[in-house]
mmCIF file of C-alpha atoms in Angstrom:
data_model
loop_
_atom_site.group_PDB
_atom_site.id
_atom_site.type_symbol
_atom_site.label_atom_id
_atom_site.label_comp_id
_atom_site.label_asym_id
_atom_site.label_seq_id
_atom_site.Cartn_x
_atom_site.Cartn_y
_atom_site.Cartn_z
ATOM 1 C CA UNK A 1063 29.075 -30.827 17.753
ATOM 2 C CA UNK A 1064 31.800 -29.463 15.520
ATOM 3 C CA UNK A 1065 32.289 -26.091 17.176
ATOM 4 C CA UNK A 1066 33.291 -27.327 20.603
ATOM 5 C CA UNK A 1067 35.810 -29.680 19.052
ATOM 6 C CA UNK A 1068 37.769 -26.669 17.816
ATOM 7 C CA UNK A 1069 37.334 -24.633 20.982
ATOM 8 C CA UNK A 1070 38.877 -24.187 24.360
ATOM 9 C CA UNK A 1071 39.470 -27.301 26.365
ATOM 10 C CA UNK A 1072 39.573 -27.473 30.146
ATOM 11 C CA UNK A 1073 43.068 -28.235 31.287
ATOM 12 C CA UNK A 1074 44.339 -29.652 34.495
ATOM 13 C CA UNK A 1075 45.729 -26.734 36.397
ATOM 14 C CA UNK A 1076 48.063 -26.702 39.359
ATOM 15 C CA UNK A 1077 48.322 -23.868 41.838
ATOM 16 C CA UNK A 1078 51.654 -22.186 42.283
ATOM 17 C CA UNK A 1079 53.283 -22.613 45.695
ATOM 18 C CA UNK A 1080 52.355 -19.019 46.597
ATOM 19 C CA UNK A 1081 48.699 -19.570 45.614
ATOM 20 C CA UNK A 1082 48.623 -22.789 47.617
ATOM 21 C CA UNK A 1083 50.037 -20.941 50.650
ATOM 22 C CA UNK A 1084 47.434 -18.200 50.208
ATOM 23 C CA UNK A 1085 44.620 -20.753 50.159
ATOM 24 C CA UNK A 1086 45.942 -22.425 53.325
ATOM 25 C CA UNK A 1087 46.242 -18.998 55.005
ATOM 26 C CA UNK A 1088 42.650 -18.152 54.045
ATOM 27 C CA UNK A 1089 41.504 -21.508 55.427
ATOM 28 C CA UNK A 1090 43.296 -20.841 58.725
ATOM 29 C CA UNK A 1091 41.991 -17.261 58.910
ATOM 30 C CA UNK A 1092 38.411 -18.442 58.383
ATOM 31 C CA UNK A 1093 38.813 -21.288 60.890
ATOM 32 C CA UNK A 1094 38.970 -18.786 63.757
ATOM 33 C CA UNK A 1095 38.467 -21.326 66.549
ATOM 34 C CA UNK A 1096 41.060 -23.737 65.117
ATOM 35 C CA UNK A 1097 38.390 -26.423 64.734
ATOM 36 C CA UNK A 1098 40.247 -27.966 61.788
ATOM 37 C CA UNK A 1099 37.337 -27.401 59.413
ATOM 38 C CA UNK A 1100 35.263 -24.623 57.863
ATOM 39 C CA UNK A 1101 31.603 -24.309 58.703
ATOM 40 C CA UNK A 1102 29.058 -23.121 56.157
ATOM 41 C CA UNK A 1103 29.570 -19.479 57.195
ATOM 42 C CA UNK A 1104 33.366 -19.868 57.294
ATOM 43 C CA UNK A 1105 33.288 -21.214 53.738
ATOM 44 C CA UNK A 1106 31.273 -18.212 52.512
ATOM 45 C CA UNK A 1107 33.858 -15.845 54.000
ATOM 46 C CA UNK A 1108 36.695 -17.829 52.401
ATOM 47 C CA UNK A 1109 35.062 -17.569 48.957
ATOM 48 C CA UNK A 1110 34.666 -13.811 49.396
ATOM 49 C CA UNK A 1111 38.329 -13.537 50.370
ATOM 50 C CA UNK A 1112 39.587 -15.614 47.435
ATOM 51 C CA UNK A 1113 37.141 -14.880 44.622
ATOM 52 C CA UNK A 1114 35.551 -11.579 45.586
ATOM 53 C CA UNK A 1115 31.926 -12.684 45.703
ATOM 54 C CA UNK A 1116 29.549 -14.176 48.237
ATOM 55 C CA UNK A 1117 28.446 -17.634 47.077
ATOM 56 C CA UNK A 1118 24.718 -18.207 46.683
ATOM 57 C CA UNK A 1119 22.798 -20.678 48.830
ATOM 58 C CA UNK A 1120 22.734 -23.258 46.017
ATOM 59 C CA UNK A 1121 26.522 -23.186 45.650
ATOM 60 C CA UNK A 1122 27.070 -23.506 49.402
ATOM 61 C CA UNK A 1123 24.462 -26.279 49.667
ATOM 62 C CA UNK A 1124 26.204 -28.155 46.856
ATOM 63 C CA UNK A 1125 29.585 -27.894 48.568
ATOM 64 C CA UNK A 1126 28.255 -28.804 52.007
ATOM 65 C CA UNK A 1127 26.365 -31.826 50.656
ATOM 66 C CA UNK A 1128 29.545 -33.145 49.060
ATOM 67 C CA UNK A 1129 31.544 -33.324 52.296
ATOM 68 C CA UNK A 1130 31.907 -36.356 54.510
ATOM 69 C CA UNK A 1131 28.856 -36.506 56.810
ATOM 70 C CA UNK A 1132 31.123 -37.673 59.662
ATOM 71 C CA UNK A 1133 32.860 -34.284 59.718
ATOM 72 C CA UNK A 1134 31.326 -31.040 60.901
ATOM 73 C CA UNK A 1135 32.563 -29.030 57.949
ATOM 74 C CA UNK A 1136 35.067 -28.724 55.131
ATOM 75 C CA UNK A 1137 38.514 -30.052 55.994
ATOM 76 C CA UNK A 1138 41.637 -28.395 54.572
ATOM 77 C CA UNK A 1139 42.178 -30.977 51.788
ATOM 78 C CA UNK A 1140 38.560 -30.696 50.691
ATOM 79 C CA UNK A 1141 38.774 -26.918 50.763
ATOM 80 C CA UNK A 1142 41.934 -26.915 48.631
ATOM 81 C CA UNK A 1143 40.270 -29.221 46.108
ATOM 82 C CA UNK A 1144 37.163 -27.013 45.926
ATOM 83 C CA UNK A 1145 39.260 -23.870 45.450
ATOM 84 C CA UNK A 1146 41.375 -25.535 42.749
ATOM 85 C CA UNK A 1147 38.239 -26.565 40.834
ATOM 86 C CA UNK A 1148 36.774 -23.068 41.161
ATOM 87 C CA UNK A 1149 40.029 -21.549 39.911
ATOM 88 C CA UNK A 1150 40.113 -23.970 36.939
ATOM 89 C CA UNK A 1151 36.534 -23.035 36.037
ATOM 90 C CA UNK A 1152 37.381 -19.333 36.329
ATOM 91 C CA UNK A 1153 40.421 -19.719 34.049
ATOM 92 C CA UNK A 1154 38.434 -21.763 31.524
ATOM 93 C CA UNK A 1155 35.687 -19.122 31.388
ATOM 94 C CA UNK A 1156 38.330 -16.439 30.884
ATOM 95 C CA UNK A 1157 39.803 -18.466 28.010
ATOM 96 C CA UNK A 1158 36.376 -18.739 26.384
ATOM 97 C CA UNK A 1159 35.895 -14.977 26.867
ATOM 98 C CA UNK A 1160 39.272 -14.360 25.204
ATOM 99 C CA UNK A 1161 38.311 -16.480 22.162
ATOM 100 C CA UNK A 1162 34.926 -14.745 21.902
ATOM 101 C CA UNK A 1163 36.602 -11.329 22.065
ATOM 102 C CA UNK A 1164 39.041 -12.343 19.319
ATOM 103 C CA UNK A 1165 36.068 -13.255 17.088
ATOM 104 C CA UNK A 1166 34.162 -10.068 18.027
ATOM 105 C CA UNK A 1167 36.422 -7.717 16.048
ATOM 106 C CA UNK A 1168 33.818 -4.917 16.074
ATOM 107 C CA UNK A 1169 33.375 -5.026 19.894
ATOM 108 C CA UNK A 1170 29.594 -5.366 19.660
ATOM 109 C CA UNK A 1171 29.180 -8.040 22.306
ATOM 110 C CA UNK A 1172 27.801 -10.546 19.807
ATOM 111 C CA UNK A 1173 29.010 -12.411 16.736
ATOM 112 C CA UNK A 1174 27.443 -12.401 13.289
ATOM 113 C CA UNK A 1175 27.749 -14.944 10.512
ATOM 114 C CA UNK A 1176 30.340 -12.640 8.898
ATOM 115 C CA UNK A 1177 32.406 -12.710 12.112
ATOM 116 C CA UNK A 1178 32.285 -16.517 12.029
ATOM 117 C CA UNK A 1179 33.333 -16.616 8.373
ATOM 118 C CA UNK A 1180 36.318 -14.332 9.034
ATOM 119 C CA UNK A 1181 37.402 -16.265 12.105
ATOM 120 C CA UNK A 1182 37.111 -19.665 10.442
ATOM 121 C CA UNK A 1183 38.908 -18.387 7.335
ATOM 122 C CA UNK A 1184 41.914 -17.711 9.604
ATOM 123 C CA UNK A 1185 41.862 -20.965 11.570
ATOM 124 C CA UNK A 1186 40.417 -23.380 8.980
ATOM 125 C CA UNK A 1187 40.707 -21.785 5.512
ATOM 126 C CA UNK A 1188 39.554 -24.913 3.649
ATOM 127 C CA UNK A 1189 36.394 -25.375 5.701
ATOM 128 C CA UNK A 1190 33.363 -25.172 3.383
ATOM 129 C CA UNK A 1191 31.119 -22.139 3.865
ATOM 130 C CA UNK A 1192 28.156 -24.503 4.265
ATOM 131 C CA UNK A 1193 29.817 -26.029 7.357
ATOM 132 C CA UNK A 1194 30.453 -22.576 8.834
ATOM 133 C CA UNK A 1195 26.784 -21.713 8.299
ATOM 134 C CA UNK A 1196 25.710 -24.960 10.021
ATOM 135 C CA UNK A 1197 27.986 -24.233 12.970
ATOM 136 C CA UNK A 1198 26.660 -20.676 13.243
ATOM 137 C CA UNK A 1199 23.039 -21.846 13.191
ATOM 138 C CA UNK A 1200 23.777 -24.452 15.832
ATOM 139 C CA UNK A 1201 25.458 -21.955 18.157
ATOM 140 C CA UNK A 1202 22.840 -19.196 17.594
ATOM 141 C CA UNK A 1203 20.412 -20.743 20.070
ATOM 142 C CA UNK A 1204 17.536 -18.293 19.594
ATOM 143 C CA UNK A 1205 18.041 -17.905 15.802
ATOM 144 C CA UNK A 1206 18.275 -14.113 15.962
ATOM 145 C CA UNK A 1207 21.339 -13.928 13.706
ATOM 146 C CA UNK A 1208 23.587 -13.031 16.625
ATOM 147 C CA UNK A 1209 25.696 -15.287 18.812
ATOM 148 C CA UNK A 1210 25.902 -13.787 22.292
ATOM 149 C CA UNK A 1211 28.692 -14.624 24.700
ATOM 150 C CA UNK A 1212 26.193 -16.829 26.524
ATOM 151 C CA UNK A 1213 25.444 -18.802 23.334
ATOM 152 C CA UNK A 1214 29.150 -19.044 22.580
ATOM 153 C CA UNK A 1215 30.064 -20.152 26.096
ATOM 154 C CA UNK A 1216 27.335 -22.785 26.071
ATOM 155 C CA UNK A 1217 28.595 -24.180 22.758
ATOM 156 C CA UNK A 1218 32.182 -24.254 23.975
ATOM 157 C CA UNK A 1219 31.351 -25.921 27.293
ATOM 158 C CA UNK A 1220 28.466 -28.246 26.544
ATOM 159 C CA UNK A 1221 28.253 -28.726 22.795
ATOM 160 C CA UNK A 1222 30.696 -31.613 22.870
ATOM 161 C CA UNK A 1223 28.330 -33.588 25.114
ATOM 162 C CA UNK A 1224 25.492 -33.353 22.563
ATOM 163 C CA UNK A 1225 27.315 -35.271 19.825
#
């Protein structure tokens, strides 16, 4: 898919030393009994502390199923890896939101074909209008003439895998 090729790309991201320390402190605070691991409930509290939301059952189940069955919970290294991945995903989504907002010059919460034409004229002035129209139609999943943030995010994240 053309559109995702021009879009945001996930980057490898490293935590700053202060962020790393914060994550270790949260781990220790949630491991109240000094067990050396976080239980399911401990992990939920840690996510609330770091990301400001309570993870759903599916998210917690996914994390818990990915840990070593010989341990009783999430060890520090595993926790740090999970948090780093969550932070990367959060930053990537913010980058996609930033690109969408730059295209949405009228602050309507959706993009029109005209918005696409203006944006592509700035970043790829020689791109044929026919190609822009094809890209727009591909991204406009429900063919309503508007590309919502959800459509845009999907194209940026997953469109590359469809090629």
